[in-house]
Coordinates of C-alpha atoms in Angstrom, one line a residue:
Chain O
M1 CA 209.1 202.9 334.2
L2 CA 211.0 200.8 331.6
R3 CA 212.0 204.1 329.9
Y4 CA 213.5 205.4 333.1
L5 CA 215.4 202.2 333.7
R6 CA 216.8 202.6 330.2
L7 CA 217.7 206.2 330.9
L8 CA 219.4 205.1 334.1
A9 CA 221.4 202.5 332.2
L10 CA 222.4 205.1 329.6
G11 CA 223.5 207.5 332.4
L12 CA 225.6 204.8 334.0
R13 CA 227.2 203.9 330.6
I14 CA 228.1 207.5 329.9
S15 CA 229.6 207.9 333.4
V16 CA 231.7 204.8 332.9
T17 CA 232.8 206.2 329.6
V18 CA 233.9 209.5 331.2
G19 CA 235.4 207.5 334.1
M20 CA 237.6 205.6 331.6
Q21 CA 238.9 208.9 330.3
Y22 CA 240.1 210.1 333.7
R23 CA 240.9 206.7 335.1
W24 CA 243.9 207.7 337.1
N25 CA 242.0 210.4 338.8
F26 CA 239.4 207.8 339.8
V27 CA 241.8 205.2 340.9
I28 CA 243.6 207.7 343.2
D29 CA 240.2 208.7 344.5
G30 CA 239.3 205.1 345.2
V31 CA 242.7 204.4 347.0
V32 CA 242.3 207.6 349.1
S33 CA 238.8 206.7 350.2
I34 CA 239.9 203.2 351.3
L35 CA 242.7 204.9 353.3
W36 CA 240.1 207.2 354.9
T37 CA 238.0 204.1 355.7
G38 CA 241.0 202.6 357.5
L39 CA 241.8 205.8 359.3
G40 CA 238.1 206.1 360.3
L41 CA 238.5 202.9 362.3
I42 CA 241.0 204.5 364.7
P43 CA 238.5 206.4 366.8
L44 CA 236.5 203.2 367.1
T45 CA 239.4 201.2 368.4
I46 CA 240.3 204.0 370.9
A47 CA 236.7 204.2 372.1
F48 CA 236.5 200.5 372.7
H49 CA 240.0 200.0 373.9
A50 CA 239.3 200.2 377.6
R51 CA 235.7 199.2 377.8
P52 CA 234.1 195.9 376.7
A53 CA 230.8 197.6 375.6
I54 CA 229.2 201.0 375.2
H55 CA 225.4 201.0 375.4
G56 CA 225.3 197.4 374.4
W57 CA 227.7 197.8 371.5
T58 CA 231.0 195.9 371.4
F59 CA 233.9 196.6 369.2
A60 CA 232.8 193.8 366.8
T61 CA 229.2 194.9 366.5
A62 CA 230.1 198.6 366.2
L63 CA 232.4 197.5 363.4
V64 CA 229.3 196.3 361.5
V65 CA 227.9 199.9 361.8
V66 CA 231.2 201.2 360.3
G67 CA 230.8 198.7 357.5
W68 CA 227.4 200.1 356.6
F69 CA 228.8 203.6 357.0
S70 CA 231.5 202.8 354.5
L71 CA 229.0 201.2 352.1
L72 CA 226.6 204.1 352.3
K73 CA 229.5 206.6 351.9
G74 CA 230.4 204.8 348.7
I75 CA 226.8 205.2 347.5
L76 CA 226.8 208.8 348.5
D77 CA 230.1 209.7 346.8
G78 CA 229.5 207.4 343.9
A79 CA 225.9 207.8 343.0
I80 CA 224.3 210.7 344.8
N81 CA 227.0 213.4 345.3
P82 CA 228.3 213.7 341.8
S83 CA 224.9 214.3 340.2
L84 CA 223.6 216.6 342.8
L85 CA 226.6 218.7 343.2
T86 CA 226.4 219.2 339.4
V87 CA 222.9 220.6 339.9
V88 CA 224.2 223.3 342.2
D89 CA 226.5 224.4 339.5
Q90 CA 223.8 224.2 336.9
I91 CA 221.5 226.3 339.0
R92 CA 224.2 229.0 339.4
Q93 CA 225.2 229.0 335.8
G94 CA 221.6 228.6 334.4
T95 CA 222.4 225.4 332.5
L96 CA 219.6 223.7 334.5
D97 CA 217.5 225.2 331.7
F98 CA 218.5 222.3 329.5
V99 CA 217.3 219.8 332.1
L100 CA 214.0 221.6 332.6
L101 CA 213.4 221.6 328.8
K102 CA 213.6 217.9 328.6
P103 CA 210.3 215.9 328.4
A104 CA 211.3 213.6 331.3
D105 CA 211.2 214.0 335.1
A106 CA 213.6 216.7 336.1
Q107 CA 214.4 215.2 339.5
F108 CA 215.2 211.9 337.8
L109 CA 217.4 213.6 335.2
V110 CA 219.5 215.6 337.7
S111 CA 219.8 212.6 340.0
T112 CA 221.2 210.4 337.3
A113 CA 223.4 212.8 335.5
R114 CA 226.7 211.6 336.9
F115 CA 228.1 208.6 338.6
E116 CA 231.6 207.8 339.8
P117 CA 232.0 204.1 339.2
W118 CA 235.3 203.9 341.0
K119 CA 233.6 204.6 344.3
A120 CA 232.4 201.0 344.1
L121 CA 235.8 200.4 345.9
D122 CA 234.2 201.7 349.1
G123 CA 231.7 198.8 348.8
L124 CA 234.7 196.4 348.7
A125 CA 236.1 198.0 351.8
A126 CA 232.7 197.6 353.5
I127 CA 232.6 193.9 352.7
G128 CA 236.1 193.6 354.1
I129 CA 234.9 195.2 357.4
F130 CA 231.9 192.9 357.6
V131 CA 234.1 189.9 357.2
W132 CA 236.4 191.1 359.9
A133 CA 233.5 191.9 362.3
F134 CA 231.9 188.5 361.9
R135 CA 235.2 186.7 362.3
L136 CA 235.5 188.5 365.6
L137 CA 232.0 187.5 366.5
G138 CA 232.9 184.0 365.5
R139 CA 229.8 183.3 363.4
A140 CA 228.3 184.1 360.0
P141 CA 225.2 186.3 359.5
G142 CA 221.9 184.5 358.8
A143 CA 220.5 184.5 355.3
L144 CA 217.3 186.2 356.4
D145 CA 219.3 188.8 358.3
V146 CA 221.3 189.6 355.1
L147 CA 218.1 190.0 353.2
G148 CA 216.6 192.3 355.9
S149 CA 219.7 194.4 356.0
L150 CA 219.7 194.8 352.2
A151 CA 216.1 196.0 352.4
L152 CA 217.1 198.5 355.1
L153 CA 220.0 199.5 352.9
A154 CA 217.4 200.6 350.3
C155 CA 215.7 202.6 353.0
A156 CA 219.0 204.1 354.1
T157 CA 219.8 205.1 350.5
L158 CA 216.4 206.6 350.0
V159 CA 216.8 208.7 353.2
L160 CA 220.2 209.8 352.2
Y161 CA 219.1 210.8 348.8
S162 CA 216.0 212.6 350.0
I163 CA 218.0 214.6 352.5
W164 CA 220.4 215.5 349.6
I165 CA 217.4 216.6 347.5
L166 CA 216.2 218.8 350.3
V167 CA 219.7 220.4 350.6
I168 CA 219.8 220.9 346.8
A169 CA 216.4 222.4 346.8
A170 CA 217.8 225.0 349.1
A171 CA 220.1 226.0 346.3
F172 CA 217.1 227.4 344.4
W173 CA 216.7 229.9 347.2
V174 CA 220.2 230.6 348.2
V175 CA 222.0 229.8 344.9
R176 CA 225.3 229.0 346.5
L177 CA 225.5 226.3 349.2
D178 CA 228.9 224.9 349.2
N179 CA 228.8 225.3 353.0
L180 CA 225.5 223.5 353.4
A181 CA 226.8 220.6 351.4
Y182 CA 230.0 220.6 353.5
L183 CA 227.9 220.7 356.7
F184 CA 225.9 217.8 355.6
S185 CA 229.0 215.8 354.8
S186 CA 230.3 216.5 358.3
V187 CA 227.1 215.5 360.0
F188 CA 226.9 212.4 357.9
D189 CA 230.3 211.4 359.4
F190 CA 228.5 210.8 362.7
A191 CA 226.7 207.8 361.1
R192 CA 229.8 205.7 361.7
W193 CA 228.7 205.5 365.3
P194 CA 225.7 203.4 366.5
V195 CA 222.9 205.9 367.0
S196 CA 222.2 204.8 370.6
V197 CA 225.5 206.2 371.8
F198 CA 224.1 209.7 371.3
R199 CA 222.2 211.4 374.1
G200 CA 220.0 214.5 374.6
V201 CA 219.6 216.9 371.7
L202 CA 221.9 215.0 369.5
A203 CA 219.8 211.9 369.9
I204 CA 216.7 213.8 368.8
V205 CA 218.5 215.4 365.8
F206 CA 220.0 212.1 364.7
T207 CA 216.6 210.3 365.0
F208 CA 214.2 212.8 363.4
V209 CA 216.1 215.4 361.5
I210 CA 219.0 213.5 360.0
P211 CA 218.0 209.9 360.8
L212 CA 221.5 208.4 361.1
G213 CA 219.8 205.3 362.7
I214 CA 217.9 204.5 359.5
M215 CA 221.1 205.1 357.6
T216 CA 223.6 202.8 359.4
T217 CA 222.6 201.5 362.8
Y218 CA 219.4 199.7 361.8
P219 CA 220.9 197.9 358.8
A220 CA 223.7 196.9 361.0
E221 CA 221.3 195.6 363.7
A222 CA 219.4 193.7 361.0
L223 CA 222.6 192.1 359.8
L224 CA 223.4 191.2 363.4
G225 CA 219.9 189.8 363.8
T226 CA 219.1 192.1 366.7
L227 CA 216.7 194.5 365.0
S228 CA 213.0 194.4 366.1
L229 CA 210.3 194.2 363.4
R230 CA 208.8 197.4 364.7
T231 CA 212.0 199.4 364.1
A232 CA 212.3 197.9 360.7
L233 CA 208.8 199.0 359.8
L234 CA 209.3 202.4 361.3
S235 CA 212.5 202.8 359.2
T236 CA 210.6 202.0 356.1
V237 CA 207.8 204.4 356.9
G238 CA 210.3 207.1 357.8
A239 CA 212.3 206.6 354.6
L240 CA 209.1 206.9 352.5
G241 CA 208.1 210.0 354.5
F242 CA 211.4 211.6 353.7
A243 CA 211.1 210.7 350.1
L244 CA 207.6 212.3 349.8
I245 CA 208.6 215.4 351.6
S246 CA 211.7 215.9 349.5
R247 CA 209.7 215.3 346.3
A248 CA 207.2 218.0 347.4
V249 CA 209.9 220.5 348.3
W250 CA 211.7 219.8 345.0
S251 CA 208.6 220.5 343.0
R252 CA 208.2 223.8 344.8
A253 CA 211.8 224.7 344.3
I254 CA 211.5 224.2 340.5
G255 CA 208.9 226.9 340.5
R256 CA 211.4 229.2 342.2
Y257 CA 214.0 228.7 339.6
T258 CA 215.1 232.0 338.2
S259 CA 217.5 230.8 335.7
A260 CA 220.6 232.9 335.0
S261 CA 220.6 235.5 332.3
S262 CA 222.4 234.7 329.1
Chain Y
M1 CA 191.6 228.7 311.6
S2 CA 191.9 225.1 312.7
S3 CA 195.5 224.9 313.9
P4 CA 196.2 227.1 316.9
L5 CA 198.6 230.0 316.8
A6 CA 202.2 229.0 317.3
V7 CA 202.7 231.6 319.9
E8 CA 200.1 233.6 321.7
V9 CA 201.2 236.1 324.4
R10 CA 198.8 238.2 326.3
A11 CA 199.8 240.9 328.8
L12 CA 202.8 238.9 329.8
S13 CA 204.8 240.3 332.7
K14 CA 207.7 239.2 334.8
T15 CA 209.2 241.0 337.8
Y16 CA 212.2 240.0 339.8
E17 CA 213.2 241.0 343.3
V18 CA 216.9 241.6 343.3
H19 CA 218.8 242.8 346.3
E20 CA 221.1 245.7 345.6
R21 CA 223.8 247.3 347.6
P22 CA 226.4 250.0 346.9
P23 CA 230.0 248.8 346.4
G24 CA 232.4 248.5 349.3
L25 CA 232.9 246.4 352.4
A26 CA 230.8 248.4 354.8
A27 CA 227.8 248.3 352.5
A28 CA 228.4 244.5 352.0
L29 CA 228.4 244.1 355.7
R30 CA 225.2 246.1 356.1
S31 CA 223.6 244.1 353.4
V32 CA 224.2 240.9 355.3
F33 CA 221.8 242.1 358.0
R34 CA 219.4 244.3 356.1
R35 CA 218.9 243.9 352.4
K36 CA 217.3 246.4 350.2
Y37 CA 215.3 244.8 347.5
K38 CA 214.5 246.4 344.2
T39 CA 211.8 245.2 341.9
I40 CA 212.9 244.8 338.3
H41 CA 210.3 244.8 335.6
A42 CA 212.0 242.5 333.2
V43 CA 208.9 242.2 331.0
S44 CA 205.8 244.4 331.2
D45 CA 202.4 243.8 329.6
L46 CA 203.8 242.2 326.5
S47 CA 201.3 240.9 323.9
F48 CA 201.9 239.5 320.4
T49 CA 201.0 236.4 318.3
V50 CA 203.0 234.3 315.9
E51 CA 201.5 232.1 313.2
P52 CA 202.9 228.6 312.6
G53 CA 205.9 228.7 310.2
E54 CA 206.8 232.3 310.8
R55 CA 210.3 233.5 311.4
V56 CA 210.3 236.4 313.9
G57 CA 213.2 238.4 315.1
F58 CA 213.3 239.6 318.7
L59 CA 215.2 242.9 318.9
G60 CA 216.1 245.0 321.8
P61 CA 219.2 246.3 323.7
N62 CA 220.9 244.3 326.5
G63 CA 218.5 243.8 329.4
A64 CA 215.4 244.5 327.3
G65 CA 213.7 241.3 328.4
K66 CA 214.3 239.3 325.2
T67 CA 215.8 236.2 327.0
T68 CA 213.3 236.5 329.8
T69 CA 210.5 236.4 327.3
L70 CA 211.9 233.4 325.5
K71 CA 212.4 231.6 328.8
M72 CA 208.8 232.2 329.8
L73 CA 207.7 230.9 326.4
A74 CA 209.8 227.8 326.9
G75 CA 208.3 227.1 330.3
L76 CA 211.5 227.8 332.2
L77 CA 210.3 230.9 334.0
H78 CA 206.9 231.4 335.4
P79 CA 205.2 234.7 334.4
T80 CA 204.3 237.1 337.2
A81 CA 201.1 238.1 335.3
G82 CA 199.5 237.6 331.9
E83 CA 199.6 234.4 330.0
A84 CA 201.4 232.6 327.2
R85 CA 200.3 229.8 325.0
I86 CA 202.4 227.8 322.7
A87 CA 200.5 225.8 320.1
G88 CA 197.7 225.7 322.7
Y89 CA 199.9 224.6 325.6
V90 CA 200.6 226.6 328.7
P91 CA 204.4 226.5 328.9
R92 CA 204.8 226.6 332.6
R93 CA 203.0 223.3 333.0
R94 CA 205.9 221.8 331.1
E95 CA 203.8 218.9 329.7
A96 CA 205.8 216.3 327.9
A97 CA 204.0 216.9 324.6
F98 CA 204.8 220.6 324.8
L99 CA 208.4 220.0 325.6
K100 CA 208.8 217.6 322.7
S101 CA 207.4 220.2 320.3
I102 CA 209.9 223.0 321.2
T103 CA 213.6 223.6 321.5
L104 CA 215.7 226.4 323.0
V105 CA 219.2 227.1 321.7
M106 CA 221.3 229.4 323.8
G107 CA 224.4 230.7 322.2
Q108 CA 226.1 231.2 325.5
K109 CA 225.2 228.0 327.2
Q110 CA 225.7 224.5 326.2
Q111 CA 224.0 221.2 326.8
L112 CA 226.7 219.0 325.1
L113 CA 228.5 216.7 327.6
W114 CA 231.9 218.3 327.9
D115 CA 234.1 215.3 328.2
L116 CA 232.4 213.2 325.6
P117 CA 231.9 213.4 321.8
P118 CA 228.6 215.1 320.7
A119 CA 227.4 211.8 319.4
D120 CA 226.9 210.7 323.1
T121 CA 224.8 213.7 323.8
F122 CA 222.8 212.9 320.7
T123 CA 222.2 209.3 322.0
M124 CA 221.2 210.7 325.4
N125 CA 218.7 213.2 323.9
R126 CA 217.4 210.5 321.6
A127 CA 216.5 208.4 324.6
I128 CA 215.0 211.3 326.6
Y129 CA 212.9 212.4 323.7
E130 CA 211.9 208.8 322.7
V131 CA 212.9 209.2 319.1
S132 CA 212.5 206.0 317.1
D133 CA 215.5 204.4 315.5
A134 CA 214.3 205.2 312.0
D135 CA 213.5 208.8 312.8
F136 CA 216.8 209.3 314.6
A137 CA 218.8 207.9 311.7
E138 CA 217.0 210.1 309.2
T139 CA 217.2 213.3 311.2
L140 CA 220.8 212.8 312.2
G141 CA 221.6 212.1 308.5
E142 CA 219.9 215.3 307.5
L143 CA 221.5 217.4 310.2
T144 CA 224.9 215.9 309.4
E145 CA 224.5 216.8 305.8
L146 CA 223.2 220.3 306.4
L147 CA 225.7 221.2 309.1
D148 CA 228.6 219.1 307.9
L149 CA 229.0 217.2 311.2
G150 CA 230.6 214.1 309.9
A151 CA 234.1 214.4 311.5
I152 CA 233.4 216.6 314.5
M153 CA 230.6 214.4 315.9
K154 CA 233.1 211.9 317.2
K155 CA 235.6 214.3 318.8
P156 CA 235.3 215.1 322.5
T157 CA 233.3 218.3 322.9
R158 CA 236.1 220.0 324.8
Q159 CA 238.3 219.7 321.7
L160 CA 235.9 221.4 319.3
S161 CA 236.1 225.0 318.2
L162 CA 233.3 227.4 319.2
G163 CA 231.7 227.1 315.7
E164 CA 231.9 223.3 315.6
R165 CA 230.3 223.2 319.1
M166 CA 227.5 225.5 318.0
K167 CA 226.8 223.3 315.0
C168 CA 226.5 220.3 317.4
E169 CA 224.4 222.3 319.8
L170 CA 222.0 223.0 317.0
A171 CA 221.9 219.3 316.1
A172 CA 221.4 218.2 319.7
A173 CA 218.6 220.7 320.0
L174 CA 216.8 219.6 316.8
L175 CA 217.0 215.8 316.9
H176 CA 213.5 215.5 318.1
R177 CA 212.2 217.7 315.2
P178 CA 210.7 220.5 317.2
Q179 CA 208.0 222.6 315.6
L180 CA 209.0 225.7 317.5
L181 CA 212.6 227.0 317.7
F182 CA 213.6 229.5 320.3
L183 CA 217.0 230.7 319.3
D184 CA 218.8 233.0 321.8
E185 CA 221.9 234.5 320.2
P186 CA 222.7 231.3 318.2
T187 CA 225.5 233.0 316.3
I188 CA 227.2 234.8 319.2
G189 CA 231.0 234.7 319.0
L190 CA 231.0 232.9 315.6
D191 CA 233.0 234.2 312.6
V192 CA 231.2 235.6 309.6
A193 CA 231.4 232.3 307.6
M194 CA 230.0 230.3 310.5
Q195 CA 227.3 232.9 311.1
L196 CA 226.2 232.4 307.5
T197 CA 226.2 228.6 307.8
V198 CA 224.1 228.8 310.9
R199 CA 221.7 231.3 309.4
E200 CA 221.3 229.3 306.2
F201 CA 220.7 226.2 308.3
I202 CA 217.9 227.9 310.3
R203 CA 216.2 229.0 307.1
Q204 CA 216.4 225.6 305.6
Y205 CA 215.1 223.9 308.7
N206 CA 212.2 226.4 308.8
E207 CA 211.4 225.8 305.2
R208 CA 211.7 222.0 305.2
R209 CA 209.8 221.4 308.4
G210 CA 207.5 224.4 308.5
A211 CA 208.8 225.1 312.0
T212 CA 208.2 228.4 313.7
V213 CA 211.4 230.4 314.6
L214 CA 211.8 233.0 317.3
L215 CA 215.3 234.5 317.1
T216 CA 217.2 237.0 319.2
S217 CA 220.5 238.2 317.9
H218 CA 223.0 241.0 318.4
Y219 CA 224.0 240.6 314.8
M220 CA 221.4 242.7 312.9
D221 CA 222.4 240.9 309.7
D222 CA 221.0 237.6 311.2
V223 CA 217.7 239.3 311.8
A224 CA 217.6 241.2 308.6
S225 CA 218.3 238.2 306.5
L226 CA 216.3 235.6 308.4
C227 CA 213.2 237.4 309.8
P228 CA 210.6 239.0 307.6
R229 CA 209.0 240.2 310.8
V230 CA 210.6 241.8 313.9
V231 CA 209.3 242.4 317.4
V232 CA 211.2 245.2 319.2
I233 CA 211.1 245.3 323.0
D234 CA 212.8 247.8 325.2
Q235 CA 212.8 247.9 329.0
G236 CA 210.4 245.0 328.9
R237 CA 207.8 246.7 326.7
L238 CA 206.7 246.2 323.2
R239 CA 208.0 249.0 321.0
Y240 CA 207.4 247.7 317.5
D241 CA 205.9 244.7 315.8
G242 CA 206.0 244.5 312.0
D243 CA 208.3 244.2 309.1
L244 CA 211.8 245.5 309.2
P245 CA 211.8 247.9 306.2
S246 CA 208.8 249.8 307.7
L247 CA 210.6 250.0 311.1
V248 CA 213.7 251.4 309.4
R249 CA 211.6 253.9 307.5
S250 CA 209.8 255.1 310.6
I251 CA 212.9 255.5 312.6
Q252 CA 215.3 256.7 310.0
P253 CA 213.3 258.3 307.1
D254 CA 216.6 259.0 305.3
K255 CA 218.4 257.0 302.7
R256 CA 222.2 256.7 302.4
V257 CA 224.0 257.3 299.2
A258 CA 227.5 256.0 298.9
L259 CA 229.7 257.6 296.2
R260 CA 233.0 256.6 294.7
F261 CA 235.0 259.4 293.1
S262 CA 237.3 259.5 290.1
G263 CA 239.4 262.6 290.2
S264 CA 239.3 265.3 292.9
A265 CA 235.8 265.7 294.4
D266 CA 234.2 269.0 295.3
R267 CA 232.8 268.8 298.8
E268 CA 230.5 271.8 298.4
A269 CA 228.8 270.3 295.3
V270 CA 228.3 267.0 297.1
A271 CA 226.9 268.7 300.2
R272 CA 224.2 270.3 298.1
A273 CA 222.6 266.8 297.7
G274 CA 222.2 266.1 301.5
T275 CA 224.0 265.7 304.8
I276 CA 227.6 264.4 304.6
V277 CA 228.1 261.4 306.9
D278 CA 231.6 260.6 305.6
F279 CA 233.9 262.2 303.1
D280 CA 237.4 261.5 301.9
A281 CA 239.3 261.8 298.6
A282 CA 237.9 258.6 297.1
H283 CA 234.6 258.0 298.8
A284 CA 231.7 259.8 300.5
V285 CA 228.5 258.8 302.2
I286 CA 225.6 261.2 302.3
Q287 CA 222.3 261.1 304.0
I288 CA 219.2 262.2 302.0
P289 CA 215.6 262.3 303.0
R290 CA 213.6 259.8 301.0
V291 CA 211.4 262.4 299.4
D292 CA 214.4 264.2 298.0
L293 CA 216.1 261.1 296.8
R294 CA 215.2 261.3 293.1
E295 CA 216.3 264.9 292.8
A296 CA 219.5 264.4 294.8
V297 CA 220.6 261.4 292.8
G298 CA 220.0 263.3 289.6
H299 CA 222.2 266.1 290.9
L300 CA 225.0 263.7 292.1
L301 CA 225.0 261.8 288.8
G302 CA 225.5 265.1 287.0
L303 CA 228.8 265.7 288.9
S304 CA 231.7 264.8 286.7
F305 CA 233.9 263.3 289.5
V306 CA 231.2 260.8 290.6
A307 CA 232.2 257.4 289.2
D308 CA 229.8 255.2 291.1
L309 CA 226.7 255.6 293.3
T310 CA 224.8 253.1 295.4
I311 CA 221.6 253.8 297.5
E312 CA 221.3 251.9 300.8
D313 CA 219.4 252.0 304.0
P314 CA 221.3 253.2 307.0
P315 CA 223.0 250.4 308.9
L316 CA 220.5 248.6 311.2
E317 CA 222.8 249.0 314.2
E318 CA 222.5 252.7 313.8
V319 CA 218.7 252.6 313.4
M320 CA 218.4 250.5 316.5
R321 CA 220.7 252.8 318.4
E322 CA 218.5 255.7 317.4
L323 CA 215.3 253.8 318.4
F324 CA 216.6 252.9 321.8
S325 CA 218.2 256.2 322.6
A326 CA 214.9 257.9 321.8
S327 CA 213.2 255.6 324.4
K328 CA 215.3 256.8 327.3
P329 CA 213.6 260.2 327.8
A330 CA 210.2 258.7 327.0
E331 CA 210.7 256.3 329.9
A332 CA 210.7 259.2 332.3
D333 CA 207.1 259.9 331.3
A334 CA 206.3 256.3 331.7
D335 CA 204.7 256.1 328.3
A336 CA 207.3 254.1 326.4
G337 CA 204.6 251.7 325.4
T338 CA 202.5 254.2 323.5
Q339 CA 205.0 254.1 320.6
A340 CA 204.2 250.5 319.9
D341 CA 202.1 249.9 316.9
S342 CA 201.0 246.6 315.4
A343 CA 201.7 246.4 311.7

């Protein structure tokens, strides 16, 4: 365990070193993503313009969901995407060989290969949104609520990561999956809305297949102090379930690896 | 024997399903809906063993199954049938102790972090392989000296030449002091001087550490100078296992005699000694059956215009070409494997 923490620290250090080499690229990336966060608020303001509330969500509380969305997007783009998109290339080019030759867990190694430290700016944008939302609400979040929402953030990250692992595992079968990755990013975009606004098939998909609720809505509700203990527990169980399934699928996928000829 | 064999391969086979389609848009469209799959027998019923400390050359034409075999031995690919054991381990289980005892160097792929100096990759590998500070310092010092890494270790990898990169690849692959080296075309694309450096380094590593070396190379000189033993595979099957000189003798029972002339040479007189391969005003190469060599050389030395004479084996490339071209018709009878003999 300690060894893996050390490897994680080393991976981060190396990514920061690389980040320094291409700093302008990353600064521009960071600025662009903050711009996108801003633009992302436009549909929200339009949706809430005429109505005071949608399914119990007001503009201010929905803003909290957007905050979590922004934070999670930062985690996705900064800590999950870079590594896992690298794997897809490695599978196609056969350089995953080197990862599989290492005497350490392959899933861990591929998941910590690359970070984009500048994406931490998304986290700052998220905090800005939280501050704005709670000023609109005219109160501060409770200390326990903050703790609870952080715990749910861990669940959200785990779910997001597990889904990504499942998507990547598909690369072992189909080899190229730029489209699949793109599709996932598009679907993830729905997480900026509270999950209860979706109805019918979408509600089912976003609850069980791609649990957007666990990702952004429940952490937001926790921060607002409106989340039931039952939902919190179900979130945790759901997140662990996703992690276990993705681990099992990953292990099978490794066996399917055909490498690429020299 | 107390220590297990370094490599033990029994009836190893690997088949792939690849989908194939004729060229053209229509065929591409058809293949979207209905794919034809073809089974490729990359490796068939391969058996051999390697003792610890041996240097073995893997020979075969492109697509013979050399790389596939190495990858199965390294645990990257799962065999379809048969089994492989490396120092007692089953490779596909990828146990940590097994992975720490081997390394795979691929001349066409790299593990060095592209944007950073090789030293950073070394640090990373050191952590992954859990090499102690003292061992790391000692091994790195040794590799730096043998491969002359001093200056290049601190330059970003993307700024290194191919040869410099290969030296660093070797270092990165050997920091954990593996006992078994799988080297897949480690000298590909390198100039002659760098090939020699790499070759000499491999030999020294083998001698210093008693490590086993399995090498594939397109440069026959690599194999001839490094490997006392060769394993020849073609179309996934074992064709030959033994020492190189015997292989050359069995394929090409003739010797080559190179002549240098002083004065005008008489082609007729030279031709009497054997078959002329090459002939010009100053030089000639003739091919002579081994049994007739003594007599032919006597005849040639008796010619007044012959200034110098050397006896050589035919170039290995040529021998291999002959070996593999002979296998093509044999394959139709599906008995290519019968030519294999264990020396």
